[in-house]
Amino acid sequence: MRRNDIRNIVIIAHVDHGKTTMVDCLLKQSGQFRDSQLQGERILDSNDLERERGITILSKNIAIEYKGVKINLIDTPGHADFGGEVERVVRMADGALVLMDAAEGPMPQTRFVLSKALEVGVKPIVVINKIDRPDARCNEVVEEALMLLCDLGGEHFMDHFDVIFASGRSGYATLDWNKPGDNMVPLLDMMLETIPGPDVEPDAPLQLLVTNLDWSDYVGRIAIGRIQSGTLRKGQNVDVAKEDKVVPCQVQNLQMFDKLGRVDVEDAKAGDIVAVVGLENIEIGDTICNRGEVNPLPRLRVDEPTLEMIFSINTSPLAGRDGKYVTTRQLKARLEKELERNVALRVRPVEGSEAFAVRGRGVLHLSVLIETMRREGYEMSISKPRVVLKEVDGVLHEPYEVLNVEVPTDKMGPVMEMVGNRRGKIEEMTPRGEYTLLRFSIPARGLIGLRTRMLNATQGTAIIHHRFSGYQPLEADLPRRANGVLISMVPGKAIPYALFALQERSELFVAPGDDVYEGMIVGENARDNDLVVNPTKEKKLTNVRASGSDENIILKPPRQLFLEAALEYVEDDELVEVTPNVIRLRKINLRESDRRRQSKSPGELAVS
């Protein structure tokens, strides 16, 4: 039977196509909230990193009432690096709002998230958003959406293809893009009319697949998922079916989503999305069943990670000055805690050391984890990212990505040259007004460090997106960093007189007064070799002065290396030192004699 009093809907789209703004608009127009609850924009982007970067990182559940029907809305990330979030939560939904920008149309992540939705049988509604853009092309985007649906095997939705036009920022939806509306009522009505309620078996034994986890300092882990069949009650004795065993537990508390939060309930029925408290060591992918009636659902699987970094404690001479957590034990505990919620992450100890190999979907996926940890007070050393290889029939294969670059037509040359040097192959070139949309197939190794260089070469005008496409035979080596670095030979504080002499042949990473130590990277050399320098050298003082002999010291501002740029910049024999207050670059071997003994050699690739 189907429940008509509830709708479970996931909102999916490419990054920056307006998902979170659309949810904000639906919240504000539902009339269930006080103004004090809805202050500011992007209400659901509550995480500091989400607000700073303007992207959604974690999926979130809310519930609104409309015409007597409870609508559970699930906001998801749009960036490919957080695809693990999408793959999990789409299983809780019966329908999906697939947002597409009225100018950009379907983008790489749109294809990815729509394919995941169709795999689990979710009914899509295509929402053409941002129709008030001056460069909007609504009719063409509708045709592109139809073609995408056919490509992904959604032909059975063509007879009742549902499309609506909207502007999340202006707060309206309309069935005719030439006639702007006043509110979101047409979209809410379409959600009730075209998306079915959950198909449930209320009298069957209990089945609940855990698709998300929350954490409370008071009650520990909180399991979140949709009840597929049966009824779940507060205080009920249940069996939790794990991957290799069954664990008896008791439900201490049961909650359902209501508006922006959760409320305690005594019981919940099939089709409800609930949060369950009291199940020890519950994990994503486990199935909650009646005691003695274990019938687990297919375990949740997500795509494997493609990138690896080595995390270790900070061993520089300045270690322990900024952070609260500086030991291997603390680092290990934090990474294990992250594994509980981050299903796309993998962690394994590195043999013969106290370091950990951490695998994720991409540089952004891992850099968000690093940034979160440094804000919590951790100090770490991070290695250069390296791709994860697979051996297929005795041949090494590496991950490949589809790279989409939207760039002004007159700046296409540097983009083509840069991608070509990294063994990228052009697959499609589409003119779009003053811009051209380029699509490449490129090894994932070639993407490391590409974004920063491409933005510099195009004066920040390139829009870059990429997503994983599959594994192909390993290509030859890619070109390394073109420039060497300046390495400090002594500890101390950087002196303006010394930096003034160095800046003529380099670009500096440190400012006067910054702490430096032996083996720390203080700048980029103009040539391709590393250079050992003394950034603490002071001018010798004499009692002789002559007109014109004293130079006026004018220093260029140092280059600010943010976390992702630093991770993409380093080579195999270098590390990124991350502390709560500072990001530094350093050599693995701090002493020059040790570096000479162990000359630079290409780093090993991780083989899964």
XYZ file of C-alpha atoms in Angstrom:
608
model
C 0.000 0.000 0.000
C 1.004 3.627 -0.441
C 0.841 6.284 2.257
C -0.753 9.494 1.014
C -0.070 11.548 4.143
C 3.676 11.775 3.569
C 6.189 12.566 0.782
C 9.929 11.847 0.997
C 11.761 14.079 -1.489
C 15.475 14.605 -2.110
C 16.780 17.788 -3.776
C 19.724 17.089 -6.064
C 21.692 19.252 -8.488
C 25.096 20.353 -9.682
C 27.046 22.641 -7.348
C 25.753 26.246 -7.233
C 22.517 25.557 -9.088
C 20.494 26.816 -6.112
C 19.384 23.789 -4.046
C 19.839 25.318 -0.610
C 18.330 28.657 -1.675
C 15.307 26.769 -3.026
C 14.853 24.902 0.288
C 15.113 28.225 2.153
C 12.362 29.620 -0.039
C 10.070 26.630 0.577
C 10.683 26.964 4.324
C 9.852 30.651 4.395
C 6.671 30.257 2.335
C 5.353 27.267 4.279
C 4.221 29.647 7.047
C 5.288 27.326 9.880
C 8.260 29.310 11.133
C 8.820 32.446 13.103
C 11.004 35.096 11.457
C 13.597 34.587 14.198
C 14.031 30.969 13.036
C 14.721 31.964 9.439
C 17.181 34.809 9.796
C 19.728 35.104 6.995
C 20.213 33.122 3.811
C 21.128 29.452 3.338
C 19.509 28.398 6.609
C 20.472 24.771 6.145
C 24.146 25.584 5.490
C 24.718 25.792 9.237
C 28.302 24.539 9.135
C 30.927 27.342 9.191
C 32.781 25.785 6.262
C 29.553 25.581 4.248
C 28.837 29.266 4.755
C 32.409 30.336 4.005
C 32.697 28.291 0.811
C 29.104 28.750 -0.323
C 28.609 25.011 -0.864
C 26.663 22.225 0.839
C 28.900 19.550 2.381
C 26.531 17.485 4.554
C 23.013 16.359 3.649
C 20.251 17.606 5.967
C 16.651 16.616 6.670
C 13.751 18.985 7.333
C 9.970 18.536 7.267
C 7.182 20.936 6.288
C 3.386 20.555 6.294
C 1.390 21.416 3.153
C -2.313 20.694 2.641
C -2.251 18.146 5.445
C 0.686 16.229 3.939
C 4.059 16.013 5.643
C 6.881 16.660 3.147
C 10.295 15.402 4.235
C 12.882 17.407 2.268
C 16.497 16.215 2.060
C 19.093 18.751 0.884
C 22.221 17.168 -0.632
C 25.675 18.402 -1.683
C 26.261 19.289 -5.322
C 30.010 18.739 -5.557
C 31.254 15.422 -6.938
C 33.701 15.007 -4.027
C 30.727 14.621 -1.659
C 28.898 12.098 -3.839
C 28.915 9.643 -0.947
C 26.324 11.818 0.798
C 24.045 11.719 -2.263
C 24.349 7.957 -2.751
C 23.227 7.355 0.835
C 20.315 9.700 1.288
C 18.692 9.158 -2.113
C 17.606 5.751 -0.774
C 15.306 7.462 1.742
C 13.316 9.241 -0.973
C 10.475 8.365 -3.367
C 10.886 11.484 -5.473
C 13.571 13.983 -6.437
C 13.651 17.626 -7.390
C 16.394 17.773 -10.012
C 17.477 21.410 -10.225
C 19.132 22.730 -13.379
C 20.448 26.230 -13.958
C 18.425 27.957 -16.700
C 21.655 29.137 -18.362
C 24.127 26.311 -17.676
C 21.722 23.405 -18.120
C 22.647 19.839 -17.075
C 26.225 19.758 -15.772
C 28.506 16.825 -14.825
C 27.213 16.426 -11.280
C 23.603 16.630 -12.537
C 24.266 13.491 -14.567
C 25.887 11.767 -11.578
C 23.160 12.486 -9.024
C 20.309 11.810 -11.465
C 21.826 8.431 -12.359
C 21.987 7.547 -8.627
C 18.341 8.587 -8.206
C 17.156 6.530 -11.190
C 19.096 3.482 -9.952
C 16.888 3.307 -6.860
C 13.658 4.096 -8.739
C 13.132 7.681 -7.579
C 10.557 9.736 -9.546
C 12.199 12.969 -10.825
C 10.699 16.447 -11.208
C 12.954 18.690 -13.317
C 13.109 22.227 -11.901
C 14.649 24.805 -14.243
C 15.966 27.297 -11.669
C 17.268 30.862 -12.014
C 14.961 31.671 -14.951
C 15.392 35.374 -14.167
C 19.020 35.212 -15.367
C 19.570 37.476 -18.403
C 21.273 34.600 -20.253
C 18.574 32.027 -19.409
C 17.700 29.574 -22.219
C 14.783 27.644 -20.772
C 13.558 25.771 -23.877
C 17.029 24.456 -24.720
C 17.618 23.327 -21.121
C 14.300 21.397 -21.122
C 15.426 19.563 -24.287
C 18.830 18.842 -22.712
C 17.075 17.489 -19.603
C 14.965 15.146 -21.766
C 18.072 13.892 -23.571
C 19.853 13.340 -20.241
C 16.903 11.350 -18.891
C 16.985 9.117 -22.004
C 20.773 8.653 -21.745
C 20.477 7.462 -18.147
C 17.730 4.916 -18.808
C 14.750 6.970 -17.608
C 12.655 6.441 -20.772
C 9.708 5.210 -18.695
C 9.352 8.742 -17.273
C 9.035 10.342 -20.742
C 5.249 9.871 -20.977
C 4.755 11.890 -17.792
C 7.819 14.137 -17.851
C 7.280 16.781 -15.169
C 9.060 20.123 -15.541
C 8.549 23.422 -13.746
C 10.364 26.761 -13.862
C 11.459 28.694 -10.788
C 13.598 31.384 -9.272
C 14.666 30.407 -5.776
C 16.145 33.834 -5.053
C 13.007 35.694 -6.187
C 10.758 33.122 -4.509
C 8.396 31.857 -7.179
C 7.634 28.844 -9.384
C 5.642 28.821 -12.621
C 4.543 26.381 -15.312
C 5.268 28.989 -18.043
C 8.723 30.561 -17.900
C 7.435 33.650 -19.756
C 5.005 34.374 -16.887
C 6.776 34.941 -13.535
C 4.755 33.800 -10.530
C 4.235 35.118 -7.001
C 5.040 32.106 -4.831
C 6.145 28.469 -4.667
C 2.612 27.020 -4.636
C 2.842 25.511 -8.181
C 5.945 23.556 -7.141
C 4.415 22.378 -3.853
C 1.264 21.266 -5.705
C 3.310 19.386 -8.301
C 5.231 17.603 -5.530
C 1.968 16.321 -4.020
C 0.382 15.408 -7.359
C 3.240 13.707 -9.207
C 5.518 12.226 -6.521
C 3.950 9.163 -4.939
C 3.870 8.485 -1.233
C 6.136 5.718 0.064
C 5.213 2.145 -0.950
C 5.082 0.335 2.388
C 4.169 -2.940 4.053
C 2.753 -1.873 7.450
C 2.010 -5.419 8.636
C 5.331 -6.975 7.563
C 8.287 -7.446 9.952
C 10.332 -4.354 10.739
C 13.043 -3.280 8.262
C 14.978 0.011 8.593
C 18.163 0.647 6.566
C 20.500 3.107 8.350
C 21.569 5.696 5.750
C 22.906 8.486 7.958
C 24.349 9.025 11.442
C 24.193 11.921 13.843
C 26.069 12.385 17.111
C 25.092 13.773 20.494
C 27.440 14.275 23.428
C 24.619 13.057 25.693
C 23.310 9.930 23.949
C 26.082 9.029 21.462
C 25.283 7.799 17.990
C 21.874 8.499 16.456
C 20.865 6.298 13.503
C 18.787 7.925 10.735
C 16.864 6.081 8.041
C 13.470 5.326 6.524
C 11.313 2.491 7.832
C 10.724 0.177 4.844
C 8.185 -2.061 6.537
C 6.601 -2.688 9.924
C 6.424 -0.391 12.959
C 9.141 0.828 15.324
C 8.364 1.790 18.934
C 10.212 3.543 21.709
C 11.726 0.977 24.099
C 11.397 -1.862 21.557
C 13.932 -4.706 21.575
C 15.440 -5.073 18.097
C 18.191 -6.932 16.239
C 20.747 -4.949 14.239
C 21.982 -6.871 11.185
C 25.593 -5.867 10.550
C 27.831 -7.018 7.713
C 28.983 -10.177 9.488
C 26.879 -10.569 12.636
C 23.598 -9.743 14.400
C 23.599 -7.597 17.564
C 20.588 -7.357 19.952
C 19.783 -3.779 21.073
C 17.012 -1.712 22.624
C 15.586 1.543 21.215
C 16.017 4.112 23.981
C 14.331 6.986 22.161
C 12.625 7.576 18.819
C 12.423 10.897 16.969
C 10.842 12.168 13.744
C 11.795 15.227 11.730
C 9.616 18.288 12.271
C 10.378 21.630 10.622
C 14.057 22.392 11.245
C 14.504 19.940 14.115
C 13.288 16.622 15.557
C 10.525 15.723 18.021
C 10.190 12.670 20.278
C 7.507 10.151 19.280
C 6.243 6.905 20.786
C 6.132 4.971 17.520
C 6.704 5.359 13.775
C 5.257 3.478 10.801
C 6.582 2.236 7.482
C 7.464 5.199 5.238
C 8.513 7.537 8.081
C 12.058 8.907 8.253
C 13.190 8.530 11.856
C 16.171 9.060 14.160
C 16.822 6.147 16.547
C 18.703 6.631 19.839
C 20.341 3.939 21.934
C 21.775 1.471 19.414
C 25.413 0.923 20.305
C 28.032 0.818 17.533
C 25.374 1.239 14.844
C 26.876 1.859 11.393
C 25.666 3.170 8.055
C 24.369 0.223 6.007
C 23.080 -1.766 9.011
C 19.454 -2.965 9.021
C 17.256 -2.701 12.142
C 14.841 -5.671 12.429
C 12.402 -7.121 14.940
C 13.979 -9.294 17.640
C 14.238 -12.799 16.196
C 13.036 -11.761 12.707
C 16.277 -10.773 10.997
C 15.786 -9.971 7.299
C 18.476 -7.473 6.299
C 18.088 -5.147 3.320
C 20.863 -4.988 0.662
C 23.820 -3.282 2.287
C 24.613 0.265 1.265
C 27.534 0.525 -1.162
C 29.173 3.712 -2.402
C 31.777 4.326 -5.096
C 35.336 3.674 -3.998
C 37.698 6.603 -3.243
C 40.228 7.616 -5.910
C 42.735 9.794 -3.998
C 45.014 9.164 -1.012
C 46.990 11.361 1.381
C 49.245 10.375 4.287
C 48.253 11.961 7.627
C 50.858 12.037 10.396
C 51.529 14.084 13.506
C 53.376 17.376 13.169
C 57.126 16.749 13.645
C 58.457 20.218 12.801
C 60.518 22.239 15.340
C 57.422 24.453 15.844
C 55.125 21.536 16.718
C 52.812 21.947 19.716
C 52.727 25.752 19.735
C 49.189 26.145 18.336
C 47.289 22.892 18.693
C 45.658 20.957 21.537
C 45.835 17.533 19.856
C 49.344 16.638 18.727
C 49.770 12.889 19.393
C 49.307 9.866 17.131
C 46.711 8.411 19.514
C 44.554 11.543 19.258
C 44.900 11.649 15.471
C 43.906 7.971 15.193
C 40.843 8.471 17.418
C 39.669 11.466 15.373
C 40.009 9.641 12.048
C 38.112 6.648 13.427
C 35.309 8.947 14.573
C 35.157 10.486 11.079
C 34.716 7.024 9.556
C 31.431 6.622 11.431
C 29.692 9.229 9.276
C 31.876 9.693 6.211
C 31.135 6.535 4.230
C 33.259 7.569 1.218
C 36.378 7.732 3.433
C 38.903 4.941 4.004
C 41.686 4.920 6.631
C 44.499 2.402 7.070
C 47.744 2.553 9.094
C 50.975 2.868 7.100
C 53.291 -0.057 7.815
C 56.515 0.796 9.625
C 55.357 4.263 10.723
C 52.854 6.055 12.922
C 51.115 7.626 9.905
C 47.699 6.886 8.350
C 46.781 6.609 4.680
C 43.449 8.418 4.212
C 41.521 7.866 0.988
C 38.694 10.033 -0.314
C 36.845 11.178 -3.419
C 39.101 14.132 -4.227
C 41.219 16.990 -2.914
C 38.141 18.958 -1.783
C 36.693 15.960 0.081
C 39.902 15.467 2.093
C 40.696 19.171 2.498
C 37.309 19.737 4.189
C 38.227 17.017 6.698
C 41.673 18.591 7.275
C 40.189 22.074 7.673
C 37.600 20.776 10.161
C 40.309 19.035 12.210
C 42.620 22.052 12.307
C 39.741 24.195 13.589
C 39.183 21.614 16.321
C 42.805 22.060 17.457
C 44.706 19.300 15.628
C 48.250 19.628 14.290
C 49.179 17.397 11.330
C 51.569 16.854 8.475
C 49.933 15.970 5.146
C 51.640 14.425 2.127
C 51.151 15.178 -1.555
C 47.859 13.686 -2.848
C 48.311 10.574 -4.970
C 45.806 8.543 -6.951
C 44.710 5.028 -6.047
C 45.597 2.457 -8.708
C 43.868 -0.861 -9.425
C 45.375 -3.958 -10.949
C 43.176 -5.473 -13.673
C 44.406 -8.676 -15.362
C 47.966 -7.867 -14.371
C 47.823 -4.319 -15.811
C 47.791 -1.223 -13.586
C 44.772 1.021 -14.128
C 44.354 4.589 -12.871
C 41.182 6.665 -12.300
C 40.053 8.973 -15.091
C 37.815 12.006 -14.776
C 35.543 13.963 -17.101
C 36.752 17.573 -16.930
C 34.395 20.370 -17.991
C 35.837 23.861 -18.422
C 33.726 26.902 -19.340
C 36.089 29.651 -20.470
C 35.946 32.868 -22.586
C 36.669 31.913 -26.197
C 39.721 34.205 -26.377
C 41.325 32.377 -23.408
C 40.875 28.829 -24.731
C 44.527 28.497 -25.816
C 46.139 28.247 -22.351
C 43.421 25.803 -21.201
C 43.931 23.456 -24.157
C 47.718 23.565 -23.732
C 47.590 22.967 -19.978
C 45.195 20.012 -20.176
C 47.099 18.539 -23.128
C 50.356 18.611 -21.159
C 48.634 16.507 -18.478
C 47.543 13.867 -20.998
C 43.985 15.155 -21.254
C 42.052 14.495 -24.474
C 39.342 16.813 -25.738
C 35.988 15.120 -26.346
C 33.621 17.997 -27.052
C 33.721 21.747 -27.734
C 30.452 23.693 -27.512
C 30.247 27.490 -28.162
C 27.911 29.282 -25.736
C 27.801 33.029 -26.460
C 31.113 34.613 -25.508
C 32.114 31.405 -23.714
C 33.080 27.958 -24.931
C 32.328 24.763 -22.987
C 35.181 22.246 -23.271
C 34.920 18.626 -22.194
C 38.051 16.527 -21.654
C 38.932 13.035 -20.488
C 41.941 13.307 -18.176
C 43.801 11.095 -15.666
C 42.914 12.027 -12.076
C 46.642 12.624 -11.478
C 46.514 15.413 -14.045
C 43.887 17.309 -12.031
C 46.132 17.708 -8.986
C 47.309 21.319 -9.059
C 45.478 22.074 -12.322
C 42.716 24.304 -10.929
C 45.043 26.953 -9.455
C 47.238 27.114 -12.562
C 44.248 27.279 -14.895
C 42.599 30.092 -12.930
C 45.871 32.026 -13.015
C 46.261 31.486 -16.773
C 42.690 32.650 -17.499
C 42.679 35.568 -14.994
C 40.072 33.763 -12.877
C 37.479 33.509 -15.675
C 37.459 29.697 -16.099
C 34.672 27.653 -14.463
C 35.990 24.155 -13.738
C 34.058 20.989 -12.841
C 35.090 17.358 -12.905
C 33.666 13.961 -11.942
C 34.946 10.400 -11.822
C 34.317 8.410 -15.012
C 36.160 5.082 -14.599
C 39.499 3.275 -14.616
C 41.794 3.070 -17.669
C 45.329 1.693 -18.207
C 48.039 3.721 -16.483
C 49.530 6.510 -18.606
C 53.191 7.582 -18.569
C 54.517 10.030 -15.981
C 53.022 13.513 -15.923
C 55.129 16.697 -15.851
C 56.225 17.756 -12.371
C 56.144 21.233 -10.864
C 58.079 23.587 -13.152
C 59.716 25.610 -10.363
C 61.949 24.651 -7.467
C 61.606 26.091 -3.964
C 63.617 28.145 -1.501
C 64.467 26.178 1.648
C 65.528 27.807 4.880
C 68.919 26.655 6.199
C 68.498 28.086 9.711
C 65.793 28.569 12.365
C 64.674 32.018 13.519
C 62.435 34.858 12.344
C 62.326 36.135 8.770
C 64.189 39.463 8.416
C 63.134 42.143 5.871
C 66.760 42.691 4.745
C 67.154 38.995 3.843
C 63.735 38.734 2.172
C 64.472 41.836 0.066
C 67.510 40.122 -1.399
C 65.583 36.890 -2.022
C 62.518 38.358 -3.709
C 64.481 39.316 -6.832
C 64.754 35.645 -7.828
C 61.684 34.121 -6.212
C 58.131 34.491 -4.972
C 58.043 34.427 -1.179
C 55.658 32.474 1.068
C 56.693 34.199 4.336
C 56.456 37.753 5.639
C 58.903 39.648 7.912
C 58.643 38.367 11.490
C 57.292 34.923 10.534
C 58.868 31.938 12.301
C 61.034 29.755 10.053
C 63.090 26.624 10.683
C 65.669 24.527 8.906
C 64.007 22.616 6.053
C 60.959 24.899 5.838
C 59.945 26.117 2.362
C 59.942 29.923 2.340
C 59.383 30.663 -1.353
C 59.259 29.497 -4.964
C 62.473 29.670 -6.979
C 62.409 31.320 -10.411
C 64.292 28.277 -11.785
C 63.557 24.568 -11.628
C 66.072 23.699 -8.879
C 65.716 23.882 -5.083
C 67.838 26.523 -3.371
C 68.945 26.622 0.269
C 68.785 30.192 1.607
C 69.045 32.165 4.844
C 65.867 34.236 5.389
C 67.098 35.391 8.831
C 70.250 37.174 7.600
C 70.647 40.667 9.080
C 72.507 43.627 7.622
C 75.965 44.073 9.092
C 76.175 47.292 11.102
C 79.077 49.749 10.702
C 79.684 53.279 11.878
C 80.201 54.517 8.310
C 77.279 56.063 6.443
C 77.263 57.570 2.957
C 74.520 59.161 0.889
C 72.823 56.598 -1.375
C 74.518 53.507 0.089
C 71.490 52.435 2.157
C 68.704 50.938 0.045
C 65.062 51.532 0.887
C 63.599 48.055 1.580
C 60.294 47.540 -0.252
C 58.861 44.028 -0.060
C 56.190 42.478 -2.268
C 53.353 40.831 -0.307
C 53.979 37.077 0.124
C 51.808 34.549 -1.697
C 49.007 33.317 0.571
C 48.867 29.524 0.355
C 45.437 28.298 1.377
C 44.950 24.657 2.272
C 43.823 23.257 -1.090
C 46.429 25.289 -2.993
C 49.133 24.052 -0.599
C 48.071 20.399 -1.012
C 48.196 20.746 -4.793
C 51.534 22.583 -4.721
C 53.758 20.165 -2.790
C 55.888 17.447 -4.406
C 56.610 13.896 -3.224
C 59.485 14.917 -0.908
C 57.484 17.706 0.752
C 54.738 18.008 3.379
C 52.026 20.490 4.288
C 52.249 21.393 7.979
C 48.743 22.172 9.232
C 48.098 23.848 12.601
C 45.051 25.754 13.914
C 46.683 29.096 13.054
C 49.230 28.488 10.285
C 49.744 26.467 7.108
C 53.415 25.925 6.224
C 55.305 23.939 3.603
C 58.363 21.879 4.489
C 60.664 19.155 3.208
C 60.208 15.664 4.663
C 63.930 15.614 5.495
C 64.683 18.907 7.233
C 68.489 18.675 7.094
C 70.201 19.412 3.793
C 72.665 16.559 4.279
C 69.768 14.087 4.651
C 68.096 15.414 1.498
C 71.286 14.999 -0.498
C 71.644 11.451 0.736
C 68.097 10.628 -0.295
C 67.818 12.430 -3.631
C 64.402 13.233 -5.064
C 62.674 10.276 -6.704
C 59.151 9.905 -8.116
C 56.639 9.054 -5.398
C 54.911 5.717 -5.321
C 51.294 5.476 -6.342
C 48.824 3.857 -3.993
C 47.601 0.485 -5.253
C 44.318 -0.787 -3.850
